[in-house]
Coordinates of C-alpha atoms in Angstrom, one line a residue:
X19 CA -29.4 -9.2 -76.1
X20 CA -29.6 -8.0 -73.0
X21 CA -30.4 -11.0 -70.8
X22 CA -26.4 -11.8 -72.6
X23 CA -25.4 -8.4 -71.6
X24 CA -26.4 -9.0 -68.0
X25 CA -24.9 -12.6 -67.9
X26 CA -21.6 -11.1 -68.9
X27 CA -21.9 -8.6 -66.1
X28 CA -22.1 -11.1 -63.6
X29 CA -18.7 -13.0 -65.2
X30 CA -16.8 -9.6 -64.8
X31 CA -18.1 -8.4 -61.9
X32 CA -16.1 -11.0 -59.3
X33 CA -14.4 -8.8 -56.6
X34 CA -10.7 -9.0 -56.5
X35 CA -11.0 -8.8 -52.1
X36 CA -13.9 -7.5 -50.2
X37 CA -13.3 -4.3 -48.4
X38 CA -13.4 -5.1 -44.4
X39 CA -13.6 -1.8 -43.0
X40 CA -14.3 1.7 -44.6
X41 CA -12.0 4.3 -43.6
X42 CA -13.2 8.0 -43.4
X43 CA -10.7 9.8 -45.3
X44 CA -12.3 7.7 -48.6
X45 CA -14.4 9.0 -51.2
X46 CA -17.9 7.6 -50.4
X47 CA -20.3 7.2 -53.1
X48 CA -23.3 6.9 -51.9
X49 CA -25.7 7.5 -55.0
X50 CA -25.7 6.2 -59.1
X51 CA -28.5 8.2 -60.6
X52 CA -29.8 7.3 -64.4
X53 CA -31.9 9.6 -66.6
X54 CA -31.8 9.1 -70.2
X55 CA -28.8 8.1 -71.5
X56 CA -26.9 10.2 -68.2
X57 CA -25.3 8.6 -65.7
X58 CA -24.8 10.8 -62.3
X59 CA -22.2 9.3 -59.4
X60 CA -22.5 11.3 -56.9
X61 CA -18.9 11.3 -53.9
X62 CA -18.0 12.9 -50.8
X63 CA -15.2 14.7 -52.6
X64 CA -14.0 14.9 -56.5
X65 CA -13.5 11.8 -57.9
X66 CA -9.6 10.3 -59.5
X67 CA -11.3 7.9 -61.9
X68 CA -10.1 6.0 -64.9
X69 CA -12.0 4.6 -67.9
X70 CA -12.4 2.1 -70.6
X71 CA -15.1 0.7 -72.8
X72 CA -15.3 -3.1 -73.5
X73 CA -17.6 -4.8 -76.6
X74 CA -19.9 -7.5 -77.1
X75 CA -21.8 -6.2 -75.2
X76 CA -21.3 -2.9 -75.4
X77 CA -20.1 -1.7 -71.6
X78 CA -18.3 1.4 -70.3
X79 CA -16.3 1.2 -67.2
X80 CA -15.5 3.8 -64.7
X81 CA -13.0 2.9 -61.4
X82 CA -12.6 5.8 -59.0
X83 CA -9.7 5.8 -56.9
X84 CA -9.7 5.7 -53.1
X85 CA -13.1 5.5 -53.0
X86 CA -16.0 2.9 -51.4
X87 CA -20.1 2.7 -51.9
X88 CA -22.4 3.1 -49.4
X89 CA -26.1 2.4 -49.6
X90 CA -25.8 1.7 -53.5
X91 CA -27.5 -1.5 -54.7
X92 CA -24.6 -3.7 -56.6
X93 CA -27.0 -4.4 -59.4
X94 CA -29.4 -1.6 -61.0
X95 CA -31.4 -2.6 -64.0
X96 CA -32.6 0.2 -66.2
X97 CA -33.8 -0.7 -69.4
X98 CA -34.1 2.6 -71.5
X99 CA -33.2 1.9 -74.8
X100 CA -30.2 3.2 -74.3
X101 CA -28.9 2.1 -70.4
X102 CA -29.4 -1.8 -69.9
X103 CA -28.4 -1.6 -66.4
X104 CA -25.4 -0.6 -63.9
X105 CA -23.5 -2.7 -61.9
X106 CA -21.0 -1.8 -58.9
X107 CA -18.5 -3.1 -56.9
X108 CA -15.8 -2.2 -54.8
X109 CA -12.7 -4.3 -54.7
X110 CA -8.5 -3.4 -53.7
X111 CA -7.2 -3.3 -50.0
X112 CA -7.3 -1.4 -47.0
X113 CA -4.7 1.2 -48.0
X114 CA -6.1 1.3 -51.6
X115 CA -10.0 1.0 -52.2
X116 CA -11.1 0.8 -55.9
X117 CA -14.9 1.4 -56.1
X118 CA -15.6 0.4 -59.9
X119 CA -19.1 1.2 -62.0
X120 CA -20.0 0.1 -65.2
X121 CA -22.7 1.0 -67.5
X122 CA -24.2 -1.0 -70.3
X123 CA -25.3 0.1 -73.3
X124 CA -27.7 -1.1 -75.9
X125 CA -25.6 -0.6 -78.6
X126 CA -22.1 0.8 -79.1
X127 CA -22.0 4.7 -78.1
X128 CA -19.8 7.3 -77.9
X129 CA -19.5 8.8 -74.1
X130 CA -18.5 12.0 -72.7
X131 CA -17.4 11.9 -68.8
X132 CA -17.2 15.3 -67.1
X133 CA -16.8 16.2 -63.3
X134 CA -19.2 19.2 -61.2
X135 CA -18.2 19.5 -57.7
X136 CA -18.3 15.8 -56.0
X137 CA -20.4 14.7 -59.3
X138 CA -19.2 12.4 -62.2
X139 CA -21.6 12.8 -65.2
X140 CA -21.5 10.4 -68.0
X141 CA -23.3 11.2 -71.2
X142 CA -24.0 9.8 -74.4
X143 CA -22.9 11.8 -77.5
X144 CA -23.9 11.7 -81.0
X145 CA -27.5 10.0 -82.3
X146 CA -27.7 7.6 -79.6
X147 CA -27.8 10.1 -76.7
X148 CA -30.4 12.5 -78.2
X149 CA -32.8 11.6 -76.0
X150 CA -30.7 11.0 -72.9
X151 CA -29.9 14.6 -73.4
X152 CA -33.1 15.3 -73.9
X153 CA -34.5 13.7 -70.7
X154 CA -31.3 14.8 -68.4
X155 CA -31.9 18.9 -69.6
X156 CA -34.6 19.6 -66.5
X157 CA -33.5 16.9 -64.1
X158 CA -30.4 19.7 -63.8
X159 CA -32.1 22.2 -62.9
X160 CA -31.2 24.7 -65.8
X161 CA -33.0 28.4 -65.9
X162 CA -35.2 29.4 -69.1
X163 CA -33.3 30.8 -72.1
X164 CA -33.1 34.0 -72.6
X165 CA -35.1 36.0 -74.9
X166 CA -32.4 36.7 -77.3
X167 CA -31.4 32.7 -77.5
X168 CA -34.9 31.3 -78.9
X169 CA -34.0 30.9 -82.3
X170 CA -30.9 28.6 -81.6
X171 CA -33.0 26.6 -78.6
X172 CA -35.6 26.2 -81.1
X173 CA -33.2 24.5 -83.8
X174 CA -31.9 22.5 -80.8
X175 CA -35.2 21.3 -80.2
X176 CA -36.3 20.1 -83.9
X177 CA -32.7 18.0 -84.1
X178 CA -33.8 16.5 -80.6
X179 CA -37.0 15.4 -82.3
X180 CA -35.6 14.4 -85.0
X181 CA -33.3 12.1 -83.3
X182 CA -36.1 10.8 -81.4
X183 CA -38.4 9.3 -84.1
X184 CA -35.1 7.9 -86.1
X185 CA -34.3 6.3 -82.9
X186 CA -37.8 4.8 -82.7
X187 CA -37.4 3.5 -86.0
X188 CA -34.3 2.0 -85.6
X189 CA -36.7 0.1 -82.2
X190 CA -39.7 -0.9 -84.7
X191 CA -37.2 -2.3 -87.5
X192 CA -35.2 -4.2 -84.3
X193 CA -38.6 -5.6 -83.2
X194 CA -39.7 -6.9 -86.7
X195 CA -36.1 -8.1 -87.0
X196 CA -36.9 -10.2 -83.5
X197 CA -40.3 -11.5 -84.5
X198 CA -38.6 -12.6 -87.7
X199 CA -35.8 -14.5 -85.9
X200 CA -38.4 -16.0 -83.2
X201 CA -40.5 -17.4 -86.2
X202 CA -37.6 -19.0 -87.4
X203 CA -36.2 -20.2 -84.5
X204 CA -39.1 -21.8 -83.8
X205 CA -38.7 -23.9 -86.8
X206 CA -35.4 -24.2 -86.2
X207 CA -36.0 -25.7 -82.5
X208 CA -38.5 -28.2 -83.8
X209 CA -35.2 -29.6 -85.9
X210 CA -32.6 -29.3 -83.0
X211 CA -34.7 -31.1 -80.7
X212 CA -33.7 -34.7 -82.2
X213 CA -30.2 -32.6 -82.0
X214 CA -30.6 -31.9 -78.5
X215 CA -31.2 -35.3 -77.0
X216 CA -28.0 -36.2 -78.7
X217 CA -26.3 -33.3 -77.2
X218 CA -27.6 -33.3 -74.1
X219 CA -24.9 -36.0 -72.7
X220 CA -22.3 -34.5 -73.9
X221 CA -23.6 -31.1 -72.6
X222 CA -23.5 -32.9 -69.6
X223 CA -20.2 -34.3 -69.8
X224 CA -18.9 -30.1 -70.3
X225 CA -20.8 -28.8 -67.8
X226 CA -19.6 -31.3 -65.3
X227 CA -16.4 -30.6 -66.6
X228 CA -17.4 -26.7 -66.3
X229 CA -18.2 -27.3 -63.0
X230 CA -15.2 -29.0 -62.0
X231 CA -12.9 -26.1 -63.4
X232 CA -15.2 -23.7 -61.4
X233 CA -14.7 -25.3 -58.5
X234 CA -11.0 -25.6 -59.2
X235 CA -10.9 -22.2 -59.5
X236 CA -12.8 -20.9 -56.5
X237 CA -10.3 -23.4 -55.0
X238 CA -7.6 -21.3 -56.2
X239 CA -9.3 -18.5 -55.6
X240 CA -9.6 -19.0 -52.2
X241 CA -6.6 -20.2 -51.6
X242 CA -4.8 -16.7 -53.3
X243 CA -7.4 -15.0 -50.6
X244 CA -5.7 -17.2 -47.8
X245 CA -2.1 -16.4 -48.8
X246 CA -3.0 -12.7 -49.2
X247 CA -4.7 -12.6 -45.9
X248 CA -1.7 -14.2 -44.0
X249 CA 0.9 -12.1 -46.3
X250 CA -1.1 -9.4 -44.7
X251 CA -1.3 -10.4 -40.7
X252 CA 2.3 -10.9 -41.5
X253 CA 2.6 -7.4 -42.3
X254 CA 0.8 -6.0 -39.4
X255 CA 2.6 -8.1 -37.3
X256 CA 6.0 -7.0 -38.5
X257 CA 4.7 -3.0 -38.8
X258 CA 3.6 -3.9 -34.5
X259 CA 6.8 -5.2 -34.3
X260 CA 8.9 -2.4 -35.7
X261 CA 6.4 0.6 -33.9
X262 CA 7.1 -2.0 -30.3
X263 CA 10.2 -1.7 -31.1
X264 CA 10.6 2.3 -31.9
X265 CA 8.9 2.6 -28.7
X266 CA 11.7 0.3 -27.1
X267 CA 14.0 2.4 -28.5
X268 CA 12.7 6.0 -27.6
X269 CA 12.0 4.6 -23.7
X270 CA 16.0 3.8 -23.6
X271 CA 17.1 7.2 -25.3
X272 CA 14.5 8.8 -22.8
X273 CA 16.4 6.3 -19.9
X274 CA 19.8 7.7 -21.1
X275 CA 18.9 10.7 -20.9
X276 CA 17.3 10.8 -17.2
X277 CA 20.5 8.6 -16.6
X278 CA 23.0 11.4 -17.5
X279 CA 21.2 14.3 -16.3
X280 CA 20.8 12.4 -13.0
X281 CA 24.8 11.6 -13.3
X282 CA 25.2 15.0 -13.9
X283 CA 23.5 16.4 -11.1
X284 CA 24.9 13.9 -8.2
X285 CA 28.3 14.9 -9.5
X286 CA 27.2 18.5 -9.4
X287 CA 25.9 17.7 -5.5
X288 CA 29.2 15.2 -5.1
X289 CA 31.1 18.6 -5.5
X290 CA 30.0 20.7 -3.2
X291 CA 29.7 18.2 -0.3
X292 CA 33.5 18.2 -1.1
X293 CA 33.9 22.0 -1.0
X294 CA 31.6 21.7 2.1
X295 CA 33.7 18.7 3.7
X296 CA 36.6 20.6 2.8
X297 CA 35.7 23.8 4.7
X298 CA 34.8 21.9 7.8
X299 CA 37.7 20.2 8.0
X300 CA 39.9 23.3 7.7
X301 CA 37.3 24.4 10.5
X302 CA 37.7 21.4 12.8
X303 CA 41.6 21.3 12.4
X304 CA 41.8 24.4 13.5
X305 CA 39.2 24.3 16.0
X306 CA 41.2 21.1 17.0
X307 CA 45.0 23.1 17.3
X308 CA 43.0 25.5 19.4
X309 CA 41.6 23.2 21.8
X310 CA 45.1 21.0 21.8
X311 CA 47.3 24.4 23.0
X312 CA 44.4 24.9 25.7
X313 CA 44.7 21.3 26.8
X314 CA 48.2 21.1 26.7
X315 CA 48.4 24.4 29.2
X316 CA 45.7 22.8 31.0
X317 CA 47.5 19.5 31.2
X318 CA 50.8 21.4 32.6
X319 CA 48.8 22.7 35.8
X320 CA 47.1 19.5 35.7
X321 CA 50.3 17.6 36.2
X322 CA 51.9 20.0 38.6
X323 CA 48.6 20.4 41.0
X324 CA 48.8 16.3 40.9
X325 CA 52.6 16.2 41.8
X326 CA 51.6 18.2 44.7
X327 CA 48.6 16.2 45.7
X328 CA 50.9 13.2 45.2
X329 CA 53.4 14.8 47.7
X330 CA 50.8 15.1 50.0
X331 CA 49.2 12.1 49.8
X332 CA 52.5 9.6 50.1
X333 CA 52.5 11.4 53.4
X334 CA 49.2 10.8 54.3
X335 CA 49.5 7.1 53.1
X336 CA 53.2 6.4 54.6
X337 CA 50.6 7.6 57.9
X338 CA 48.0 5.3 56.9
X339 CA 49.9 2.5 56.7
X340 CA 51.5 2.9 59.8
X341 CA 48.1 3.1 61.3
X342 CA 46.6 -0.2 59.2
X343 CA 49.8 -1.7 60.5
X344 CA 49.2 -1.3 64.3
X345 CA 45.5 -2.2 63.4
X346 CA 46.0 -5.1 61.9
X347 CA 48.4 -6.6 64.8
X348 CA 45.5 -5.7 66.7
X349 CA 42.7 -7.5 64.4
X350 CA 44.7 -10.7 64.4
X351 CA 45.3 -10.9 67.8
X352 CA 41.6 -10.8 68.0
X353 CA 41.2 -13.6 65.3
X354 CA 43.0 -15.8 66.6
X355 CA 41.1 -16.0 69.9
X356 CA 37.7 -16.3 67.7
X357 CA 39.1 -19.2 66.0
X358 CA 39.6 -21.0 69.6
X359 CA 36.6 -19.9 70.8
X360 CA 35.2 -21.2 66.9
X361 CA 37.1 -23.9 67.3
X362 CA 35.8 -25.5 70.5
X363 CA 31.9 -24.9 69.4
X364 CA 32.5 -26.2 66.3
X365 CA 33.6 -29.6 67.7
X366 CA 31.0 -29.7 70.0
X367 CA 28.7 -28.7 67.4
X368 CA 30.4 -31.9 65.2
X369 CA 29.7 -34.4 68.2
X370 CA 26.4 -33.1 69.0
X371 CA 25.5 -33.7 64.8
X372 CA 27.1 -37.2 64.6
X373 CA 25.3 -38.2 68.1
X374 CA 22.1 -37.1 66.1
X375 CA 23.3 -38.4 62.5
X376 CA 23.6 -42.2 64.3
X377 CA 19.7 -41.5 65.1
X378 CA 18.8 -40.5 62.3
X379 CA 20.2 -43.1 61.2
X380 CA 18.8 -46.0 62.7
X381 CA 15.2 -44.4 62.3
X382 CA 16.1 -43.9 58.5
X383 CA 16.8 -47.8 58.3
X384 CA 13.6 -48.8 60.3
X385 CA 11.6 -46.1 57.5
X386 CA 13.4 -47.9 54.6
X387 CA 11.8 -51.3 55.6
X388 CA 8.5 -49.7 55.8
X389 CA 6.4 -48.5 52.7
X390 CA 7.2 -45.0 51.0
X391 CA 5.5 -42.3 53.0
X392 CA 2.4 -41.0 51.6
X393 CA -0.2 -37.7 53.2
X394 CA -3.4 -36.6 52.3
X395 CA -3.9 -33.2 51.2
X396 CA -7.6 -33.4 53.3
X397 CA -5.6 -33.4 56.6
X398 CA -2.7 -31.9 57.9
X399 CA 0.8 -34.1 58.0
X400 CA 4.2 -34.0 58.7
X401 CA 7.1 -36.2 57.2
X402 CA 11.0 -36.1 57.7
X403 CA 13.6 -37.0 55.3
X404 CA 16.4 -39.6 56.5
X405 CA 19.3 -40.6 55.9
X406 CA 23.1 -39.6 56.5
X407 CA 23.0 -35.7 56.4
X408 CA 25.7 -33.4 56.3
X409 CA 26.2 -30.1 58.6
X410 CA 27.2 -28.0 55.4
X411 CA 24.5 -25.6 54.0
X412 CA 22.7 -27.4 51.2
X413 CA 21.9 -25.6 47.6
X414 CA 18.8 -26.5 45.7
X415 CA 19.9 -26.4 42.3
X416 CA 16.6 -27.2 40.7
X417 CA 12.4 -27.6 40.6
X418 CA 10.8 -29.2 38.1
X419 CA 6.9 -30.7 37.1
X420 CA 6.8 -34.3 35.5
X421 CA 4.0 -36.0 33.8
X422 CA 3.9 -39.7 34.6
X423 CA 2.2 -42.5 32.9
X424 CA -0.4 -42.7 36.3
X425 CA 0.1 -40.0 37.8
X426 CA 1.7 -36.2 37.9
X427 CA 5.2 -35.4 39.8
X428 CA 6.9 -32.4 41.6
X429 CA 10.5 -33.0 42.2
X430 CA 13.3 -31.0 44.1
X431 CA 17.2 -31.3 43.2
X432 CA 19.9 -30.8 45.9
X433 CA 23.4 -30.5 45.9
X434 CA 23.9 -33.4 48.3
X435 CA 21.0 -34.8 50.5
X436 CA 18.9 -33.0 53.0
X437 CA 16.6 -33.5 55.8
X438 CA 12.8 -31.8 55.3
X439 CA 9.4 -32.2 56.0
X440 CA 6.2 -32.7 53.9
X441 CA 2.8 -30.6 55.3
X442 CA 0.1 -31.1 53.8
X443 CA -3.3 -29.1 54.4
X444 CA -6.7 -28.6 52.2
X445 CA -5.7 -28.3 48.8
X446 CA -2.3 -27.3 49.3
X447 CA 1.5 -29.3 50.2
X448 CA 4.0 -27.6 52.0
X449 CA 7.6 -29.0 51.4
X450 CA 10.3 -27.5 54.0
X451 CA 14.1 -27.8 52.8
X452 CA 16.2 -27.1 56.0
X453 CA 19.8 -25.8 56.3
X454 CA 19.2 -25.0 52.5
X455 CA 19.1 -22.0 50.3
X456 CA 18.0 -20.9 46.6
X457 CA 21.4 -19.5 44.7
X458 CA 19.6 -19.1 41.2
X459 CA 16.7 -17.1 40.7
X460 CA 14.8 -19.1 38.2
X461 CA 14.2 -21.6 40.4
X462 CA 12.0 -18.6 42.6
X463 CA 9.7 -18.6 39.0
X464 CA 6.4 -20.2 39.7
X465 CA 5.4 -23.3 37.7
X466 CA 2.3 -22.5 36.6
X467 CA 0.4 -26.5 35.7
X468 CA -3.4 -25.7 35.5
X469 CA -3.7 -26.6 31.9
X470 CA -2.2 -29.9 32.6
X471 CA -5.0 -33.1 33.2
X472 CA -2.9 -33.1 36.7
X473 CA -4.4 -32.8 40.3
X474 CA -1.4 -30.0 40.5
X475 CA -2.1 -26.6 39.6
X476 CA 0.4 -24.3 40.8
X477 CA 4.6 -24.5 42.3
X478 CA 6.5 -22.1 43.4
X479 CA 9.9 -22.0 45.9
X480 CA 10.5 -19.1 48.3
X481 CA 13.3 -18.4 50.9
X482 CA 11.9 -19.0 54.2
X483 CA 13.1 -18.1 57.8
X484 CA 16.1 -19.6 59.3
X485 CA 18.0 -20.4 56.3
X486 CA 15.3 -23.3 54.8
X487 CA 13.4 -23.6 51.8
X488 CA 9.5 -23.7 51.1
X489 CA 7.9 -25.5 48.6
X490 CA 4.0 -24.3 48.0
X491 CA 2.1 -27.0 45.8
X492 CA -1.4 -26.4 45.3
X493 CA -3.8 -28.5 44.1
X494 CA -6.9 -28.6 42.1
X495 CA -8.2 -30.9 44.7
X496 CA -7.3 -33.0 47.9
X497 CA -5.6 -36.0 46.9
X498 CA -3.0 -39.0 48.3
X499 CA 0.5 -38.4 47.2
X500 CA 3.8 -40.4 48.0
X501 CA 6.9 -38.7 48.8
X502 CA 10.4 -40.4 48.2
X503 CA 14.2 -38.9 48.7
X504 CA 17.1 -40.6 46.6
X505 CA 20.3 -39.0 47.2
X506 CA 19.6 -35.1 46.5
X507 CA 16.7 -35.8 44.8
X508 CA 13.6 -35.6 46.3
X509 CA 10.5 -36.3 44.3
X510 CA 6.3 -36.3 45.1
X511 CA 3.9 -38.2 43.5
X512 CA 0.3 -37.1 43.0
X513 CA -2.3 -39.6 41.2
X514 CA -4.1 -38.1 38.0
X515 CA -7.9 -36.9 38.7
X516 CA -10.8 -39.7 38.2
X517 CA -8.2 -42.6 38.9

């Protein structure tokens, strides 16, 4: 009987859901305490329970309400002739934790379930919990009786001891009753064995199919657990989603509200800069009629100490230009003999430049059959551009640097052809524009070519004395160069170090 008793606790006892967590505001149970035919269940706070009793076997079972175990074994065997054993588990949700005990019994009782404090106590009444009661009387600490009580506790006493030995009679006739049946089942097994080797494939054959419909329902089982879980998660995720968006909400009343207050006060401020505005304007206009009535007085003297200066000066300049007038018969009188005087210089001046043009001339066409002049930078040298050469004052419009293929260049742009010369001396060349001048400043700027695989480092133009043009071009080092002139264009050419 009660290996069957504990084989149907097992069946029952399957959790509905295992609790994940175990909030604090449960009641935790945290002790299930037999003695006799008492159970004690022991809370953090008063236990909400409900009951009911269930048969064959003969069970009780107690589910307390918002409650969870901790540190109670799930499986308690007892064995007292009245308990069998006690079983617990704890099954629901997170919101609402069931934490369920039940009790089995030897044989069908009647029960009495009473609360103390955080305490559940569950007795056994009538003949079958005589000596439950019995046994559970000091393990509560009660005081002696009284001295006036003895009588009754003595009464009490004799029916406990009388309940005991019918009890152990009812265990001695049980036993004979069990030897009895074992004696005869053993008989009986020696006929069902031919029985059994018949029955044992189709035992077989059922508990496969047992098996199968187990299986099928853990299946199942599992499966509900799935959909619950994921109903669940979709509840959380919908509760985040509604508290996301009650946040969303309160930030954008909060917004609002920052929003008109801010409204409020720039309109506030928007009002008295136009009271303020307002004032100074009244101020300034008035400020301003002042000012105009004082300019307007000081205007009127203005313009009559003016038409009196006026007065006085077309006076003085009817005077003037009587003087200017004599002056300038006078000035042109002298003009006109410095352009004869001009005149006559200037055309000897004109001979005396085409007498030396024609020279230059026939020494430039002697040069041009000859190879382009060249000078070393090691020793002073002096070269002379040819050519047909005007009298006019020349303008060097521009000096530039030029890296060629073989060599580096330095070249000078006129506004029509000039005559020069070329010194060179050491590590520097010397190019002399005559008759020529530098309009533009930027071409004063120094070139500045050290960083450049050139034997030139360094150019720069200055106004020299009696209206020419110098040229400085220094070099890294003495090297040949070539100098050429092709219209106003006059160009030197200095080979590249290590060629």
């Amino acid at each position: 009987m009660k290996g069957l008793a504990v084989s149907l606790f097992g069946l029952w006892l399957v959790p509905l859901v295992a609790l994940a967590q175990q909030p604090v505001d449960y009641n935790t149970i945290t002790s299930v305490t037999v003695s006799g035919g008492t159970v004690e269940i022991t809370g953090s706070k008063k236990a909400d329970f409900n009951s009911f009793t269930m048969t064959d076997p003969p069970r009780l079972v107690i589910d307390v309400s918002g409650a969870v175990f901790k540190d109670v074994p799930e499986e308690l065997p007892v064995g007292n002739g009245t308990v069998t054993g006690i079983r617990t588990q704890a099954y629901g949700t997170e919101s609402s934790s069931i934490a369920r005990i039940l009790i089995g019994y030897e044989r069908e009782v009647e029960t009495d379930i009473q609360t103390s404090g955080n305490k559940l106590v569950v007795k056994v009444l009538g003949s079958g919990g005589g000596a439950a009661v019995a046994q559970l009387t000091p393990a509560e600490g009660q005081g002696a009786p009284a001295q006036g009580d003895t009588a009754a506790n003595t009464q009490a006493g004799a029916n406990a001891q009388d309940a005991a030995r019918a009890a152990a009679s009812d265990r001695e006739a049980q036993e004979k009753a069990v030897k009895a049946a074992a004696d005869a089942a053993r008989a009986d097994r020696e006929a069902q064995e031919k029985a059994a080797a018949e029955a044992a494939a189709r035992a077989k054959a059922d508990a496969d199919a047992e098996k199968k419909r187990q299986e099928e329902a853990q299946a199942s089982a599992k499966r509900q657990d799935e959909e619950r879980r994921a109903s669940e998660q979709a509840a959380a995720a919908e509760r985040k989603r509604q508290e996301e968006e009650a946040r969303a909400a309160a930030k954008r009343a909060e917004d609002e509200r920052r929003a008109t207050a801010q409204a409020a006060a720039d309109q506030k401020r928007q009002r008295e800069e136009e009271a303020k505005a307002a004032a100074q304007a009244a101020a300034d206009e008035k400020r301003a009629a002042a000012q105009a009535a004082a300019e307007e007085r000081q205007a009127a003297a203005k313009t009559a100490a003016e038409e009196k200066r006026s007065a006085a000066q077309a006076a003085a300049e009817a005077k003037r230009q009587k003087d200017e007038e004599r002056q300038a018969a006078a000035q042109a009188r002298r003009e006109e003999q410095q352009s004869a005087r001009e005149a006559a210089a200037e055309e000897k001046r004109q001979r005396a430049a085409e007498a030396r043009e024609r020279r230059e001339q026939a020494v430039a066409a002697r040069e041009s059959r000859a190879r382009p002049s060249q000078g070393s930078a090691a020793a002073a040298s002096r070269e002379s551009g040819g050519g047909a050469v005007s009298s006019r004052r020349k303008t060097m419009t521009q000096i530039g640097f030029q890296q060629q293929p073989d060599s580096s260049r330095v070249f000078v742009r006129t506004n029509e052809p000039v005559r020069y010369t070329v010194n060179g001396s050491g590590k520097q060349v010397v190019l002399e524009l005559e008759n020529t001048r530098v309009v533009e400043s930027n071409n004063t700027l120094p070139l500045d070519t050290h960083f450049f695989p050139s034997a030139v480092s360094r150019v720069e133009a200055f106004s020299g004395a009696g209206q020419t043009v110098r040229v400085v071009i220094q070099l890294k080092q003495g090297v040949r160069y070539e100098t050429r002139q092709e219209g106003g264009l006059i160009t030197l050419d200095f080979p590249r170090p290590g060629r």
